Every structure is written in structure tokens, then in C-alpha cells.
């Protein structure tokens, strides 16, 4: 529809996740009218990311060297591993400042519908890390949805049978802080009951 | 939050129109995991568009030379100009195959709220094209919204006073084809009545 280069750009942008044909067109025209430096900055960022960023050999998180900042940090507690689905989950947990251990990024969750099984995730790499015997606790922090729960169940069974001495824990389910009890769905409310804790004093 | 290059890419993507922080993160991780060729293709498309594409000296549409394909085509009727807001409107009208004349892209619409007046649009360039005396008809095809209507009213007055012999027309307002009369808003239905046409035979 458009002349060569414009249509090529619209096509390429349309391949990105969450960018439909209309958004692709809008972004393309924005870039056409943008300053040359703005486009150069975007091009540089794209090129740099492919040149510099790889995945941590230890945990699978994004990294600029062989190991990510967290795995390379001797002040982190290397006896605790928090297992998450994606690098963005690491960022979310780091923001809480609650956890001083290391991570293990699976690269997704078990989803038979999408043809993703344990072999497609970094499960073998997790078992190798545990083989050293240094790790005392594995905290499973997959998403609280169908795929994440399936992954958590699979992992906790696998860990309990192969590494019996390991403490395997999961993040608590319950009412979100700042929420309204009335608006909580019944599964969440049920979990909040199930996981109720004794109040001291 | 992320290591250098990843965060830089997320920041740059987040500057694009319609791309929020979450989408920027999603696109960045998609690109991180994508094949190097996919990213190269996107980078090439971005670079090419800035190197090759400019705006037609005559009509303001996107062009790969001094003039766009339509202005450069001798088979098009150069005595009729269809005035639109953006290059994407040219594409929409071309798709109908109803119009064989040329276009004039204003680059927006009059919008006092956004501080856009006639001097910010390519109105002067339109008047220069009309000065030659070759143009017989100007069809105003701005968007049927507040800004588009204001622009159409401004332009039709300006054209009628400065080029009295010119035929100035506007696209018909009325019921969209394939729509349901019942669901038409009252303004559209009112316009459809106002613009009713005699049925021949």
C-alpha cells in the first residue's frame, strides 16, 4: 500500500508482540516524522541488545557477561534459589527487597496446550545447580495461574523425590494487600482461609 | 531495573506512540529471544526509512523521490486535488479506486486545544498549487470529527474567497454501508437526511 521502505517498516513492526497493523502504521509514521537522532537511538539500542546481552550461564536471567549481576554478587545468599518463569519476574521480586538469594529462570511454564513440557524449560539446569549440595532452599515463585501452578506442582514433586533434604517452599496465596475482601474471587479467598496464620499476642 | 542494554531498549521502545512500559518490556524480551536476522531486518527497515523516505514536494505525502508515485504519475488527473489530514488517509482513499486525481496532505487538522492552527498545516502549499490555475476541483476529505470539520470549514471558506471559480466539495456524510439504521447516532442520521438524494426511475 505504501511506497517500499515505509511498507517494509510497517511489516517489520507488525511482527512485534502486541503490535497490530494499525499500531504498526502509527509507529512507522511517528518514526518517519521523528528526529533522525531518535531513530538512531532506537537502532543503537536494538543493535546493542543483540550484541551485548545473553543469558546467565547459571540462572538463565538476562546478563551482560557470562553470569548475571545477581549470580556474580558474592553478597547474595547462594544457598537459596527462587525459581521464576521469566526475567521480568526477577525484576518484580528484586523490587520487594525481601529476597537476598539467587534466582533460576525457567523460561516459561508447563503448558500442554502450547506443547511446552518440562524439557522445554530450564529444569535440567536447575537440577545441576542442586547437585552441588550447597543449596538449602528452593522457593517456587511461578505465576499463580493454571500453567504456573502446574509447573509448581511438577517441580515440587521432582525436587522432593530427587533431593529429599532440600526445603521446597512456595509463595503464599491470599488476599492482595490494599484489596477489598468483598471483591476477592472465591479461589483467592479460599486460599487465604487455607493459609490463615495464628496471630501472636 | 535491568542490566544496561536491556533497560536502554525498553526505554527507547517506551517512547513509541501507544507502547506503554509493559508492552516495551514484552517487545524487548521478544527481541532478545528472537533470531539475530529478525532484529537485523527491523534495524534495516528503520535505517532505510530514514535514509530513503521523505515527503513529496508537491502534495506532502510520503515519497521515495522528490515527488510521490501519485504526483509523478501522468495518468492521474492533476486538475482534481483531494485534501486529507495524513498519508494514511491517502492509502484509505486509494483502496476505494474511486478517485483518479491527486492529493494534498495537510499533516494534521486544526485543533486549538493542541495549539495547531492553519499555519501549522500545509495550507500555504495548497494555495500555491492552486495559483497555477490548472486545478478545477478541490475535494475536502478531512476526518468527520471536531478537528476535521473545523479544518474543512476553514478551508472551504478560504478557497471560496481566494479562488472563486474553483469547485470545492466535501465527502458525503451519511449512514455507513452495511450498518444498521437503528444503531446510527443521531448526528449521522441527521446528516443522512440532510444529504438525501432523489432516486432516479
Coordinates of N, CA and C in Angstrom, one line a residue, chain A residues 172 192-200:
Chain A
X172 N 3.2 -17.5 49.3 CA 1.8 -17.6 49.8 C 0.8 -17.1 48.9
X192 N -6.8 -17.9 51.0 CA -6.5 -17.1 52.1 C -6.9 -17.7 53.4
X193 N -8.1 -18.5 53.4 CA -8.5 -19.2 54.5 C -7.6 -20.4 54.8
X194 N -7.3 -21.1 53.8 CA -6.4 -22.3 53.8 C -5.1 -21.9 54.5
X195 N -4.6 -20.8 54.1 CA -3.2 -20.4 54.5 C -3.3 -19.4 55.7
X196 N -4.4 -19.4 56.5 CA -4.5 -18.5 57.6 C -3.4 -18.8 58.6
X197 N -3.0 -17.7 59.3 CA -1.9 -17.8 60.3 C -2.3 -17.4 61.6
X198 N -1.8 -18.0 62.7 CA -2.1 -17.7 64.0 C -1.5 -16.3 64.3
X199 N -2.3 -15.4 65.0 CA -1.8 -14.1 65.3 C -1.2 -14.2 66.7
X200 N 0.1 -13.8 66.8 CA 0.8 -13.9 68.1 C 0.4 -12.7 68.9

